[in-house]
PDB file of C-alpha atoms in Angstrom:
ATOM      1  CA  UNK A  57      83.801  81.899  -2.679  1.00 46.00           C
ATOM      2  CA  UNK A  58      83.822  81.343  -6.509  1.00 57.00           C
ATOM      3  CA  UNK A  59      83.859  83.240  -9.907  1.00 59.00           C
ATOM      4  CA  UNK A  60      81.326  83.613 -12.207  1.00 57.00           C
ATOM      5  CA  UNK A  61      83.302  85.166 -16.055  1.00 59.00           C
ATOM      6  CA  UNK A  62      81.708  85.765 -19.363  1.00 57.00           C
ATOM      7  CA  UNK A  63      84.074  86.451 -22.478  1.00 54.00           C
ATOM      8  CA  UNK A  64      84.377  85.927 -25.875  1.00 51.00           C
ATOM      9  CA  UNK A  65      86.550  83.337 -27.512  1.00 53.00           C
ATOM     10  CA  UNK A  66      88.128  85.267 -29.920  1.00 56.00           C
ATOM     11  CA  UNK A  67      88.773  89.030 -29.836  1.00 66.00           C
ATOM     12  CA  UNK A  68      90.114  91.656 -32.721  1.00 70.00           C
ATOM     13  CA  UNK A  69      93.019  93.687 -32.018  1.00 77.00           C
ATOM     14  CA  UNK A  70      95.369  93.321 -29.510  1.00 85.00           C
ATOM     15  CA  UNK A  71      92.500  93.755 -26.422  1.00 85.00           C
ATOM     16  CA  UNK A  72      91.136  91.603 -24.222  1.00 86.00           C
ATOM     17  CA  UNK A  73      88.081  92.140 -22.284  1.00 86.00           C
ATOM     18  CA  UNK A  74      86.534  89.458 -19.478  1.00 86.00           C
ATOM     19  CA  UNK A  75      82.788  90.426 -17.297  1.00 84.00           C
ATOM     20  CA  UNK A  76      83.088  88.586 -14.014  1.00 85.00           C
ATOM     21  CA  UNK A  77      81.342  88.443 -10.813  1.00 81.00           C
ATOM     22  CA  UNK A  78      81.548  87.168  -7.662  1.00 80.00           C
ATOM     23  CA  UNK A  79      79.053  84.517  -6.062  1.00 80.00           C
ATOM     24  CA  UNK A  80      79.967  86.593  -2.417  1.00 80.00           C
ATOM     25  CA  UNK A  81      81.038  89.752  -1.095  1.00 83.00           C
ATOM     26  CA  UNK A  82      84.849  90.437  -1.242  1.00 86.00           C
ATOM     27  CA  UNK A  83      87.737  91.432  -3.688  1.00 91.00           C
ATOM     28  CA  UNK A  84      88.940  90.065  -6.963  1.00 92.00           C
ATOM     29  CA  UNK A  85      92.406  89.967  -8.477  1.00 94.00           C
ATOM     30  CA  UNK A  86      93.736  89.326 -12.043  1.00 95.00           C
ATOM     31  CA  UNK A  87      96.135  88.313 -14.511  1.00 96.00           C
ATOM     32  CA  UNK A  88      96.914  87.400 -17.889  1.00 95.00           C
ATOM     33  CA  UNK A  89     100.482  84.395 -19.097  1.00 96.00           C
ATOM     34  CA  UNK A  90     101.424  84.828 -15.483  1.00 96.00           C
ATOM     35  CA  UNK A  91     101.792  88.308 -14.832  1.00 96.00           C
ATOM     36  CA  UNK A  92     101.631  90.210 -11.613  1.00 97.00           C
ATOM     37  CA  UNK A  93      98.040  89.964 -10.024  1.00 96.00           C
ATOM     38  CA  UNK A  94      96.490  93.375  -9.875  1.00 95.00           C
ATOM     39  CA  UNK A  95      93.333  94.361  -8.435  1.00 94.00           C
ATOM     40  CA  UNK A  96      89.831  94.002 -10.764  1.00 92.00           C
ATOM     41  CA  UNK A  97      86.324  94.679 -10.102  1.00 87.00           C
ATOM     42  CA  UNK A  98      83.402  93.844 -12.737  1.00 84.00           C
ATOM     43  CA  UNK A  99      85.062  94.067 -16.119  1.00 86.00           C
ATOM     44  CA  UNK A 100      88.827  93.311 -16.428  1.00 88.00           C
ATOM     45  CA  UNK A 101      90.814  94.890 -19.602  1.00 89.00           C
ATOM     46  CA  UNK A 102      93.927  94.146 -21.518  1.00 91.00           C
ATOM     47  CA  UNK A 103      95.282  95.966 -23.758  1.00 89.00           C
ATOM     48  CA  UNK A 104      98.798  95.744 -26.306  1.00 90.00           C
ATOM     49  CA  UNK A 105      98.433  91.901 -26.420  1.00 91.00           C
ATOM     50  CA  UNK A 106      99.992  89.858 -29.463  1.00 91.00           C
ATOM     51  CA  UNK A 107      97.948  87.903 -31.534  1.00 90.00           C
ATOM     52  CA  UNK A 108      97.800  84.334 -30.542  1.00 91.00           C
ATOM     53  CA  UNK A 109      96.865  82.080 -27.046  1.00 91.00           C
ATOM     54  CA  UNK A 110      96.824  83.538 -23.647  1.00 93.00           C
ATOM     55  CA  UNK A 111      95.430  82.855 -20.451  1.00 94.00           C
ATOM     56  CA  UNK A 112      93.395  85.175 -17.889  1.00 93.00           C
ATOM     57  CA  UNK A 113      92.919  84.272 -14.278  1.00 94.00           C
ATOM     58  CA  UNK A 114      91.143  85.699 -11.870  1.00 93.00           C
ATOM     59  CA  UNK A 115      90.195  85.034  -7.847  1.00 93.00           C
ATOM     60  CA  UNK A 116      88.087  85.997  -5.588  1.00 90.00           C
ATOM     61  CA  UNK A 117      88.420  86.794  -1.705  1.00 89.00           C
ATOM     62  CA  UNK A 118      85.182  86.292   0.391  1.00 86.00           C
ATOM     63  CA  UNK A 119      85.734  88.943   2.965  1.00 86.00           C
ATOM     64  CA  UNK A 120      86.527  86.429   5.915  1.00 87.00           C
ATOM     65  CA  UNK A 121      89.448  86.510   3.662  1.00 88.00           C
ATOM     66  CA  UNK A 122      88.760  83.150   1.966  1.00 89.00           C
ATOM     67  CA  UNK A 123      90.515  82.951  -1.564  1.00 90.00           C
ATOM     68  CA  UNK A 124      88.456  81.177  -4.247  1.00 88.00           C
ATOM     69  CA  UNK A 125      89.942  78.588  -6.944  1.00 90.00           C
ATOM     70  CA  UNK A 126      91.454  80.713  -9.380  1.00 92.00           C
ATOM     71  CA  UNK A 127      89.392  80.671 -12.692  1.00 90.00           C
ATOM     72  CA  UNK A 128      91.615  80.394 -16.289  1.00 92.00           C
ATOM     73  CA  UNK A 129      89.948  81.288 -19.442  1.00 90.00           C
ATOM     74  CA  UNK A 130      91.609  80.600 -22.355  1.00 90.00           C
ATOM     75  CA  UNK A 131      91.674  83.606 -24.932  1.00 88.00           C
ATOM     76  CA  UNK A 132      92.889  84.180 -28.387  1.00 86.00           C
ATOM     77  CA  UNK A 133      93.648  87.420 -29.823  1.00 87.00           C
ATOM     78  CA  UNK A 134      93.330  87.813 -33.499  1.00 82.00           C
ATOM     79  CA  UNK A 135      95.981  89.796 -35.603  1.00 73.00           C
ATOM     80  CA  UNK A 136      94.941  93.474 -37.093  1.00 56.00           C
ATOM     81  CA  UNK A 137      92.375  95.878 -36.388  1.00 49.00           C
ATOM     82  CA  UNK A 138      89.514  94.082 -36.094  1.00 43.00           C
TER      83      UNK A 138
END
């Protein structure tokens, strides 16, 4: 069970948007600086995020309940309206 993400480096704004998909069939769950996981599927959004670092992660769950390596991808938010 792995994960397969696509994002941009940098992003405008205060809002954070990651693609992702699975390489099997099963659930995903994300989270940005260590937050509680919630539930994703496809595209995962944040929203009201300072400028500067921060760090998404995301795993997968291969419906024999197998949890994948959690993938971290480094973002950075840049200040104003972008």
């Amino acid at each position: 069970t792995g994960v397969q993400t696509c994002a941009l480096p940098i992003f405008p704004g205060g809002t954070v948007q990651i693609g992702f998909r699975m390489n099997q069939p099963g659930s995903t769950r994300c989270r940005i600086d260590n937050g509680p996981w919630r539930m994703c599927a496809g595209t995962v959004v944040f929203d009201g995020l300072t400028p500067g670092s921060h760090l998404v992660e995301i795993q997968g769950m291969s419906k024999a309940r197998v949890r994948s390596a959690v993938a971290s991808i480094p973002v950075d938010v840049a200040g104003g309206a972008g």
